[in-house]
Each structure stands twice: as C-alpha cells, then as structure tokens.
CSV table of C-alpha atoms (C1' of nucleotides) in Angstrom, one decimal:
chain,number,residue,atom,x,y,z
A,27,MET,CA,-29.8,15.8,14.0
A,28,LYS,CA,-29.1,17.8,17.1
A,29,SER,CA,-25.9,19.6,16.0
A,30,GLU,CA,-26.2,23.1,16.7
A,31,GLN,CA,-22.5,23.2,15.6
A,32,SER,CA,-20.8,20.7,13.9
A,33,SER,CA,-17.9,18.9,15.4
A,34,VAL,CA,-14.3,18.8,13.8
A,35,LEU,CA,-13.1,15.6,11.8
A,36,ILE,CA,-9.4,15.5,10.7
A,37,LEU,CA,-8.8,12.3,8.4
A,38,GLY,CA,-6.1,11.2,6.1
A,39,PRO,CA,-3.4,8.8,5.6
A,40,THR,CA,-0.9,8.2,8.3
A,41,ALA,CA,2.3,10.0,8.7
A,42,THR,CA,0.7,13.2,7.2
A,43,GLY,CA,0.6,15.0,10.5
A,44,LYS,CA,-2.7,14.7,11.9
A,45,SER,CA,-2.2,14.3,15.3
A,46,GLU,CA,0.1,17.6,15.9
A,47,LEU,CA,-2.7,19.4,13.7
A,48,ALA,CA,-5.3,18.1,16.1
A,49,VAL,CA,-3.5,19.5,19.3
A,50,ALA,CA,-2.9,22.6,17.7
A,51,LEU,CA,-6.5,23.2,16.7
A,52,ALA,CA,-7.6,22.2,20.0
A,53,GLN,CA,-5.5,24.7,21.4
A,54,ARG,CA,-7.0,27.6,19.3
A,55,LEU,CA,-10.2,26.4,19.5
A,56,ASP,CA,-10.6,25.3,23.1
A,57,GLY,CA,-11.4,21.5,22.0
A,58,GLU,CA,-10.7,18.0,23.2
A,59,ILE,CA,-9.6,15.2,21.2
A,60,ILE,CA,-11.2,11.8,20.2
A,61,SER,CA,-9.1,9.3,18.6
A,62,ALA,CA,-10.4,7.2,15.6
A,63,ASP,CA,-7.4,4.6,15.5
A,64,ALA,CA,-8.2,1.1,15.7
A,65,ARG,CA,-4.9,0.4,17.3
A,66,ALA,CA,-4.1,3.4,19.4
A,67,ILE,CA,-6.9,2.0,21.5
A,68,TYR,CA,-4.4,-0.6,23.0
A,69,LYS,CA,-2.1,-0.1,25.9
A,70,GLU,CA,1.4,-1.3,25.3
A,71,LEU,CA,1.5,-0.7,21.6
A,72,THR,CA,2.9,2.7,21.7
A,73,ILE,CA,5.8,3.4,19.5
A,74,GLY,CA,4.4,1.5,16.5
A,75,THR,CA,1.2,2.8,16.7
A,76,ALA,CA,2.7,6.6,16.6
A,77,LYS,CA,0.6,7.4,19.3
A,78,PRO,CA,0.6,11.0,20.1
A,79,PRO,CA,3.6,11.8,22.6
A,80,LEU,CA,2.5,12.4,26.5
A,81,HIS,CA,3.3,16.1,26.3
A,82,LEU,CA,0.7,16.6,23.7
A,83,ARG,CA,-1.7,14.5,25.6
A,84,GLU,CA,-1.0,16.5,28.6
A,85,ARG,CA,-1.5,20.0,26.8
A,86,VAL,CA,-5.0,18.6,25.7
A,87,PRO,CA,-6.9,16.0,26.3
A,88,HIS,CA,-7.1,13.0,24.4
A,89,HIS,CA,-10.0,10.3,24.4
A,90,LEU,CA,-10.4,6.5,23.2
A,91,ILE,CA,-6.4,6.2,23.6
A,92,ASP,CA,-4.8,3.4,25.8
A,93,PHE,CA,-7.9,2.3,27.4
A,94,LEU,CA,-7.9,-1.5,26.2
A,95,GLU,CA,-5.7,-4.4,27.1
A,96,PRO,CA,-3.7,-5.7,23.7
A,97,THR,CA,-5.6,-9.0,24.5
A,98,GLN,CA,-8.9,-7.4,24.1
A,99,ARG,CA,-11.2,-7.2,21.3
A,100,TYR,CA,-13.2,-3.9,20.0
A,101,ASP,CA,-14.9,-3.4,17.0
A,102,VAL,CA,-16.1,-0.4,15.0
A,103,MET,CA,-19.9,-0.3,16.8
A,104,GLN,CA,-18.2,-0.2,20.0
A,105,PHE,CA,-16.0,2.6,18.8
A,106,ARG,CA,-19.1,4.5,17.6
A,107,HIS,CA,-20.6,4.2,21.1
A,108,ASP,CA,-17.6,5.3,23.0
A,109,ALA,CA,-16.9,7.9,20.7
A,110,LEU,CA,-20.6,9.2,20.8
A,111,THR,CA,-20.2,9.5,24.6
A,112,ALA,CA,-17.0,10.9,24.7
A,113,LEU,CA,-18.3,13.6,22.0
A,114,GLU,CA,-21.4,14.5,24.4
A,115,ALA,CA,-19.3,14.5,27.2
A,116,ILE,CA,-17.1,17.2,25.5
A,117,ARG,CA,-19.7,19.1,24.3
A,118,ALA,CA,-21.2,19.3,27.9
A,119,ARG,CA,-18.2,20.7,29.2
A,120,GLY,CA,-18.5,23.6,26.5
A,121,LYS,CA,-15.7,22.4,24.6
A,122,LEU,CA,-15.2,21.5,20.9
A,123,PRO,CA,-14.9,17.9,20.0
A,124,ILE,CA,-12.0,17.2,17.4
A,125,VAL,CA,-12.3,13.6,16.1
A,126,VAL,CA,-8.7,12.6,14.5
A,127,GLY,CA,-7.9,9.6,13.0
A,128,GLY,CA,-7.1,7.3,10.2
A,129,SER,CA,-9.0,4.1,10.8
A,130,THR,CA,-11.0,4.1,7.7
A,131,LEU,CA,-14.0,1.9,8.7
A,132,TYR,CA,-14.2,3.8,12.2
A,133,ILE,CA,-14.5,7.2,10.3
A,134,SER,CA,-17.1,5.9,8.5
A,135,ALA,CA,-18.9,4.7,11.4
A,136,LEU,CA,-19.2,8.4,12.4
A,137,THR,CA,-20.0,10.0,8.9
A,138,GLY,CA,-22.1,7.3,7.2
A,139,THR,CA,-24.6,5.0,8.3
A,140,PHE,CA,-24.7,1.6,9.9
A,141,PHE,CA,-27.4,-1.3,10.4
A,142,ALA,CA,-28.4,-2.4,13.6
A,143,GLY,CA,-27.6,-6.1,13.4
A,144,PRO,CA,-25.9,-8.3,15.7
A,145,LYS,CA,-22.3,-8.1,16.9
A,146,ALA,CA,-19.6,-10.6,16.2
A,147,ASP,CA,-20.2,-13.9,18.2
A,148,PRO,CA,-16.6,-15.7,18.6
A,149,ARG,CA,-17.8,-19.0,18.9
A,150,ILE,CA,-19.7,-18.9,15.4
A,151,ARG,CA,-17.0,-17.0,13.8
A,152,GLN,CA,-14.5,-19.6,15.0
A,153,ARG,CA,-16.8,-22.4,14.0
A,154,LEU,CA,-17.3,-20.8,10.6
A,155,GLU,CA,-13.6,-19.9,9.9
A,156,ALA,CA,-12.6,-23.7,10.3
A,157,HIS,CA,-14.2,-24.5,7.0
A,158,PRO,CA,-12.6,-24.2,3.6
A,159,GLN,CA,-13.6,-20.9,1.9
A,160,GLU,CA,-15.1,-23.0,-1.3
A,161,LEU,CA,-17.6,-24.4,1.1
A,162,LEU,CA,-18.9,-21.2,3.0
A,163,ARG,CA,-18.8,-19.3,-0.4
A,164,LYS,CA,-21.0,-21.9,-1.3
A,165,ARG,CA,-23.3,-21.3,1.6
A,166,LEU,CA,-23.3,-17.7,1.1
A,167,GLU,CA,-24.4,-18.1,-2.5
A,168,GLU,CA,-27.4,-20.1,-1.1
A,169,ILE,CA,-28.6,-17.9,1.7
A,170,ASP,CA,-27.7,-14.5,0.4
A,171,PRO,CA,-27.0,-14.5,-3.3
A,172,GLN,CA,-27.1,-10.6,-3.0
A,173,ALA,CA,-24.3,-10.3,-0.8
A,174,ALA,CA,-22.4,-13.0,-2.8
A,175,GLN,CA,-22.5,-11.0,-5.8
A,176,ARG,CA,-21.0,-8.2,-3.7
A,177,ILE,CA,-18.5,-10.1,-1.9
A,178,HIS,CA,-15.4,-11.6,-3.7
A,179,PRO,CA,-15.2,-15.2,-3.7
A,180,ASN,CA,-11.6,-15.3,-1.8
A,181,ASP,CA,-12.9,-12.9,0.8
A,182,LYS,CA,-13.2,-15.1,3.6
A,183,VAL,CA,-13.6,-12.3,6.3
A,184,ARG,CA,-16.6,-10.9,4.6
A,185,THR,CA,-18.0,-14.2,3.9
A,186,VAL,CA,-17.8,-15.4,7.5
A,187,ARG,CA,-19.6,-12.0,8.8
A,188,ALA,CA,-22.3,-12.5,6.4
A,189,LEU,CA,-22.9,-16.1,7.3
A,190,GLU,CA,-22.7,-15.2,10.9
A,191,VAL,CA,-25.3,-12.5,10.8
A,192,PHE,CA,-27.6,-14.8,9.0
A,193,GLU,CA,-27.3,-17.6,11.7
A,194,LEU,CA,-27.9,-15.0,14.6
A,195,THR,CA,-30.8,-13.3,13.0
A,196,GLY,CA,-32.4,-15.4,10.0
A,197,VAL,CA,-32.0,-12.5,8.0
A,198,PRO,CA,-29.8,-12.0,5.0
A,199,ILE,CA,-26.8,-9.5,5.6
A,200,SER,CA,-27.8,-7.8,2.3
A,201,ARG,CA,-31.3,-7.1,3.8
A,202,TRP,CA,-29.9,-5.6,7.0
A,203,HIS,CA,-27.7,-3.5,5.0
A,204,LYS,CA,-30.7,-2.3,2.7
A,205,GLU,CA,-33.2,-1.7,5.6
A,206,SER,CA,-31.6,-0.9,8.6
A,207,LYS,CA,-29.8,2.6,8.5
A,208,ILE,CA,-28.6,4.2,11.7
A,209,PRO,CA,-27.0,7.5,11.3
A,210,PHE,CA,-24.4,9.0,13.6
A,211,PRO,CA,-26.5,11.9,15.5
A,212,TYR,CA,-23.7,14.5,15.0
A,213,LYS,CA,-22.2,16.2,12.0
A,214,PHE,CA,-18.5,16.9,11.2
A,215,THR,CA,-16.6,19.3,9.6
A,216,LYS,CA,-14.2,17.3,7.8
A,217,ILE,CA,-10.7,18.3,7.0
A,218,GLY,CA,-8.7,15.8,5.4
A,219,LEU,CA,-4.6,15.7,4.9
A,220,THR,CA,-2.8,14.9,1.8
A,221,LEU,CA,0.6,14.8,1.0
A,222,ASP,CA,2.5,14.0,-2.2
A,223,ARG,CA,3.0,10.4,-2.5
A,224,LYS,CA,6.4,10.2,-2.8
A,225,ILE,CA,7.0,12.3,0.3
A,226,LEU,CA,4.7,10.4,2.0
A,227,TYR,CA,6.3,7.1,1.3
A,228,GLU,CA,9.7,8.6,2.2
A,229,ARG,CA,8.1,10.1,5.3
A,230,ILE,CA,6.8,6.2,6.2
A,231,ASN,CA,10.2,4.7,5.7
A,232,ALA,CA,12.1,7.4,7.8
A,233,ARG,CA,9.3,7.0,10.5
A,234,VAL,CA,9.8,3.4,10.7
A,235,ASP,CA,13.5,3.7,11.3
A,236,GLN,CA,12.9,6.2,14.0
A,237,MET,CA,10.4,3.9,15.7
A,238,LEU,CA,13.0,1.1,15.5
A,239,ALA,CA,15.6,3.4,17.1
A,240,GLN,CA,13.0,4.3,19.7
A,241,GLY,CA,12.8,0.6,20.7
A,242,LEU,CA,10.0,-0.7,18.7
A,243,LEU,CA,11.7,-4.0,19.0
A,244,GLU,CA,11.6,-4.1,22.7
A,245,GLU,CA,8.2,-3.5,22.9
A,246,ALA,CA,7.2,-6.2,20.5
A,247,LYS,CA,9.4,-8.5,22.7
A,248,ALA,CA,7.1,-7.8,25.9
A,249,LEU,CA,3.9,-8.2,23.7
A,250,ARG,CA,4.8,-11.4,21.9
A,251,ALA,CA,4.4,-13.3,25.1
A,252,LYS,CA,0.9,-11.9,25.5
A,253,LEU,CA,-0.4,-11.9,22.0
A,254,THR,CA,-1.9,-14.7,19.9
A,255,PRO,CA,-2.6,-14.3,15.9
A,256,GLU,CA,-6.3,-14.3,16.8
A,257,MET,CA,-6.2,-11.0,18.6
A,258,PRO,CA,-6.7,-8.1,16.3
A,259,ALA,CA,-3.6,-6.2,18.3
A,260,TYR,CA,-1.5,-9.0,17.1
A,261,ARG,CA,-2.0,-8.0,13.5
A,262,THR,CA,-0.8,-4.6,13.7
A,263,ILE,CA,1.9,-3.3,11.1
A,264,GLY,CA,5.4,-2.9,12.8
A,265,TYR,CA,4.6,-5.5,15.5
A,266,GLU,CA,3.5,-8.5,13.5
A,267,GLU,CA,6.6,-8.6,11.4
A,268,LEU,CA,8.7,-8.2,14.3
A,269,PHE,CA,6.9,-11.2,15.8
A,270,GLN,CA,7.8,-13.3,12.9
A,271,TYR,CA,11.5,-12.2,13.2
A,272,LEU,CA,11.3,-13.0,17.2
A,273,ASP,CA,9.8,-16.5,16.2
A,274,GLY,CA,12.9,-17.1,13.8
A,275,GLU,CA,10.7,-16.8,10.5
A,276,ILE,CA,12.3,-14.3,8.7
A,277,SER,CA,15.6,-11.9,9.3
A,278,TYR,CA,15.7,-8.6,10.8
A,279,ASP,CA,16.4,-6.7,7.8
A,280,GLU,CA,13.2,-8.4,6.1
A,281,ALA,CA,11.2,-7.5,8.7
A,282,VAL,CA,12.0,-3.8,8.7
A,283,ARG,CA,11.5,-4.2,4.8
A,284,LEU,CA,8.0,-5.5,5.1
A,285,ILE,CA,7.0,-2.7,7.9
A,286,LYS,CA,7.7,-0.3,5.6
A,287,LYS,CA,5.9,-2.0,2.7
A,288,HIS,CA,2.9,-2.8,4.8
A,289,THR,CA,2.9,0.7,6.1
A,290,ARG,CA,3.2,2.2,2.5
A,291,GLU,CA,0.3,-0.2,1.4
A,292,TYR,CA,-2.0,0.8,4.3
A,293,ALA,CA,-1.5,4.5,3.5
A,294,LYS,CA,-2.6,4.2,0.1
A,295,ARG,CA,-5.8,2.2,1.1
A,296,GLN,CA,-6.3,4.9,3.5
A,297,ILE,CA,-6.1,7.4,0.6
A,298,ILE,CA,-8.4,5.5,-1.9
A,299,TYR,CA,-11.0,4.9,0.9
A,300,PHE,CA,-11.1,8.4,2.2
A,301,LYS,CA,-11.4,9.7,-1.4
A,302,ARG,CA,-15.2,9.0,-1.5
A,303,GLU,CA,-16.0,10.6,1.7
A,304,PRO,CA,-18.1,13.4,0.9
A,305,GLY,CA,-17.8,17.0,1.9
A,306,VAL,CA,-14.0,17.3,3.0
A,307,HIS,CA,-12.1,20.0,2.8
A,308,TRP,CA,-8.8,18.8,1.5
A,309,VAL,CA,-5.6,20.2,2.6
A,310,ASP,CA,-2.4,19.4,0.9
A,311,ALA,CA,0.5,19.4,3.1
A,312,THR,CA,3.2,19.2,0.8
A,313,GLY,CA,6.1,21.5,0.9
A,314,LYS,CA,4.4,23.2,4.2
A,315,SER,CA,5.6,23.7,7.5
A,316,GLN,CA,3.5,22.6,10.6
A,317,GLY,CA,2.8,26.3,11.3
A,318,GLN,CA,1.8,27.0,7.6
A,319,LEU,CA,-0.4,23.9,7.8
A,320,ILE,CA,-2.2,25.0,11.0
A,321,ASP,CA,-2.9,28.5,9.8
A,322,GLU,CA,-4.6,27.4,6.6
A,323,VAL,CA,-6.9,24.9,8.4
A,324,SER,CA,-7.5,27.4,11.2
A,325,ARG,CA,-8.6,29.7,8.2
A,326,ILE,CA,-11.0,27.4,6.9
A,327,LEU,CA,-12.5,26.9,10.1
A,328,LYS,CA,-12.9,30.6,10.6
A,329,GLU,CA,-14.7,31.0,7.3
A,330,LEU,CA,-17.2,28.3,8.5
A,331,GLY,CA,-18.0,30.2,11.6
A,332,TYR,CA,-15.6,28.6,14.1
A,333,PRO,CA,-14.3,30.6,16.9
A,334,VAL,CA,-10.5,30.2,16.3
A,335,GLN,CA,-8.3,32.0,18.7
A,336,ASP,CA,-5.2,33.8,17.3
A,337,LEU,CA,-2.3,32.5,19.4
A,338,ALA,CA,0.2,35.2,18.7
A,339,SER,CA,3.0,33.7,20.1
B,25,G,C1',45.0,2.4,-26.8
B,26,C,C1',44.4,-3.0,-26.3
B,27,C,C1',41.9,-7.2,-23.9
B,28,G,C1',37.1,-9.2,-21.5
B,29,A,C1',32.2,-8.4,-19.9
B,30,G,C1',27.9,-6.0,-20.3
B,31,G,C1',23.7,-2.1,-22.2
B,32,U,C1',16.1,-5.5,-22.1
B,33,A,C1',10.3,-1.9,-17.0
B,34,G,C1',11.8,3.1,-12.2
B,35,C,C1',15.7,-1.1,-10.0
B,36,U,C1',18.1,-6.0,-10.1
B,37,C,C1',18.1,-9.3,-14.0
B,38,A,C1',16.1,-13.7,-17.0
B,39,G,C1',15.0,-14.5,-22.5
B,40,U,C1',15.7,-21.7,-25.7
B,41,U,C1',18.0,-23.5,-32.4
B,42,G,C1',15.4,-15.9,-34.9
B,43,G,C1',8.3,-16.1,-34.4
B,44,U,C1',6.9,-8.2,-32.1
B,45,A,C1',9.3,-9.9,-24.3
B,46,G,C1',8.7,-11.7,-18.6
B,47,A,C1',10.4,-12.9,-13.1
B,48,G,C1',11.4,-10.5,-8.5
B,49,C,C1',11.6,-5.9,-6.1
B,50,A,C1',9.3,-0.9,-6.7
B,51,C,C1',4.9,1.0,-8.3
B,52,A,C1',-0.4,1.9,-10.0
B,53,G,C1',-6.0,1.4,-9.9
B,54,G,C1',-9.9,-0.5,-7.1
B,55,A,C1',-13.5,-2.9,-3.5
B,56,C,C1',-14.9,-2.6,1.5
B,57,U,C1',-21.4,-1.8,6.6
B,58,G,C1',-19.7,-5.1,14.0
B,59,A,C1',-11.6,-8.0,12.5
B,60,A,C1',-10.4,-2.1,9.3
B,61,A,C1',-3.0,-0.9,10.5
B,62,A,C1',-8.1,-6.2,9.1
B,63,U,C1',-9.6,-8.9,4.4
B,64,C,C1',-9.6,-8.9,-1.0
B,65,C,C1',-9.5,-8.1,-6.4
B,66,U,C1',-6.9,-6.0,-10.8
B,67,G,C1',-2.8,-4.1,-13.9
B,68,G,C1',3.8,-5.2,-16.7
B,69,U,C1',4.5,0.1,-16.9
B,70,G,C1',9.1,-1.3,-22.9
B,71,U,C1',12.4,3.4,-29.1
B,72,C,C1',15.1,-4.6,-26.1
B,73,G,C1',21.9,1.7,-26.2
B,74,G,C1',21.8,3.9,-31.8
B,75,C,C1',21.9,3.3,-37.1
B,76,G,C1',22.3,0.2,-41.2
B,77,G,C1',22.6,-5.1,-42.9
B,78,U,C1',20.7,-10.4,-43.4
B,79,U,C1',15.7,-12.3,-43.2
B,80,C,C1',8.7,-13.4,-44.8
B,81,G,C1',10.2,-12.1,-39.6
B,82,A,C1',16.0,-9.8,-35.5
B,83,G,C1',15.9,-8.4,-28.4
B,84,U,C1',18.3,-12.9,-30.6
B,85,C,C1',22.7,-13.2,-36.6
B,86,C,C1',26.6,-9.3,-39.2
B,87,G,C1',28.8,-4.7,-39.4
B,88,C,C1',29.6,0.6,-37.5
B,89,C,C1',29.0,3.8,-33.7
B,90,C,C1',28.0,5.3,-28.4
B,91,C,C1',27.9,4.3,-23.3
B,92,U,C1',29.2,1.4,-18.6
B,93,C,C1',32.3,-1.9,-15.5
B,94,G,C1',36.6,-4.6,-14.9
B,95,G,C1',41.8,-6.2,-16.7
B,96,C,C1',46.5,-4.5,-19.2
B,97,A,C1',48.9,-0.5,-20.6
RNA sequence: GCCGAGGUAGCUCAGUUGGUAGAGCACAGGACUGAAAAUCCUGGUGUCGGCGGUUCGAGUCCGCCCCUCGGCA
C-alpha cells in the first residue's frame, strides 16, 4: 500500500449534496475531484445526471465527467483504471484527490478487491442473451454450481456474465472470485452522507421537477435519435422514461411519475449497498445547512490529520 | 333537522349466499465482483368507525351512537 496519506472518498445516495460538499472540501484542502458516477461520464447526459454545474467545475478541477460519447460502452474496470490514473496525476501535482460518487460498483472497485478475469465480450454476450434464461441457468448449474448457488435463477445479467467468463477462460467465475483478488493500491478516508428518508424522497421528487423545468425533455429528444436500448446510457433514469413517452408508449405524466419512483428506488439501493462499506464516517445531513455540513465534515477530516484551511469568508 | 351515499392497509378502493380480509399506488427489507442510474429477490404493513345484539362463527345481518360527503331545508 503506497499511501503515505489517504485520499478522500465521499459516498451516499443521490440528492444528498455530495457534489457541493466535494467542491467545498476541495477548496479547503487544495484538492481535485474524481467523479465516481457511471452516467456523468457521458457527454450530453447533463441535466438528468445532475452533473455539477459548470461554475463549480471551473472553480475546482473535475475528472471523469463528460469524457465519453453516450453511444460508447464503459465498465467498472475501465473506471478503476481511469480513476487510478487521475488519482496519481493529482497526487503528482501535490494536490489531494477527492473521489465523489454514488455508483455503487465503482466505489467498490476503489475500496474492495476485484478479480483479474476477462472483460466483457460483446459478441459472446449477445449470443448468450439470445437464449432463454432457463437454458442459460441450466448451463450455469452444470459448469459452475457454486456460482449458480449465489446467482438467483432469474438474474440473467449475472448468469450471462458467469457463462461469458467461463467461455473466455475455461475457469468458472466462482473460482476467479476466490483465487484472484486485486486490491486498489490506495486507501481512502470515507465520508458517507445520509439524509432522513422522507426528506430524501421529497428532495428527489422536487429535483426531478426542477430537471424537467431546466429542459430535460429537450435533452432526451436530442439523445433519442442516437441511442439504442443496448447502450448503457440509454438505460439512465430520467431518460429511458422520456424515451418511452417520446415513442408514444406512456403519457408524459406517467413518465414523470416513473422517473421519480425509479430515482427513489435507486437511492434506496444505494443506501442498502453502502451500508456494508466498512470504515465510513457517516454524517447525517438532515436539518443541516450546506455550511454546517461542510464544517462538520471539515472537522472530521481535521481530526484525522488533514490540513483543512479555514475559509473565514 | 330530514333524505341519500359512505367510513376496510399510509392513499384510492374491492370484499360472493356470514367462515378471523385483498388489489393498485405508496412503502419496507435484501442480494450484488468488468452493463451497477444496470440486474434480481422477499414482504400486506389492518381495533374492517365505536358499542351492544343475533349466530358455533359477523367486514358481511340487526339496533344505537360517532364521523365524512352530497341533496333538501
């Protein structure tokens, strides 16, 4: 572990104010921000992904935002690589890396271990996906009973991935998981944001209305022509529902209702996932102003030895 | 005050000829190793307005009371 000093990692469900906190901390700690967000990576998905606004990005350098075409594929190990590159570059500049994000698996890639197996092969994947799940499941039970035990019979995504790994390497994925563990070479001080569930949901609902007022529908219209359902960017909350509306499948009101619902469900999944992340300094943002929140987190970091500058402005 | 309709889950409601209640929405818990804002699993959460009565048994039938919404005064 080559970490003289840890970097900072801010995690938590959507709409808790992570981005703003990150910028404020970057200013007090002379840092730069690395986004761990599997949708903010794409250009043109701007309003719906709640990217930090330009004026914040001008104040503090942000990395891994807006660097991919929405038609491109990306995955967690590419993220791991890109994040590592960015992190080392920031450190080389003598600055503090601050990772911020809500993409659960991306966070895990930085705090946990991954296996050195093969990456996705679109051709194999496509071929496997064409088969009915029952058949894929049967095959998984034959080649990797251990994985079959952990993967639910209905979970096609994981079934396909397991079969793909086996086809590419001849080694069952369960063995990969057991025998190949590569940790991320840097440690993080983890700050987790929480918010009273009810307030969080209200905030999500309000934010969706705000996104629509800002022109989310126009953005979705422009994207509809370029994206197909196979592309990850297509499956983005706030866009997929509007695509359905634009295709005449559901009403506008229904689309809006679904965006809110899906975002709430997403936030809940994030909460559950992050719960098991070890060593997080949890900070409850309920009832606190932006300033109070920043002060509280600054205090925590100061106690941990970070050189927090007091901005008496 | 009179007439009518109604009080069942957080909300909107369904509930056969009496057999200790269920649907949508909302919500809760969980899984997760290269698609992760993805994918998948589990869960009905209840003084059936209240009190009595009939009955082996009442959300359901009877009586009284309370409350809500219409209409007439």
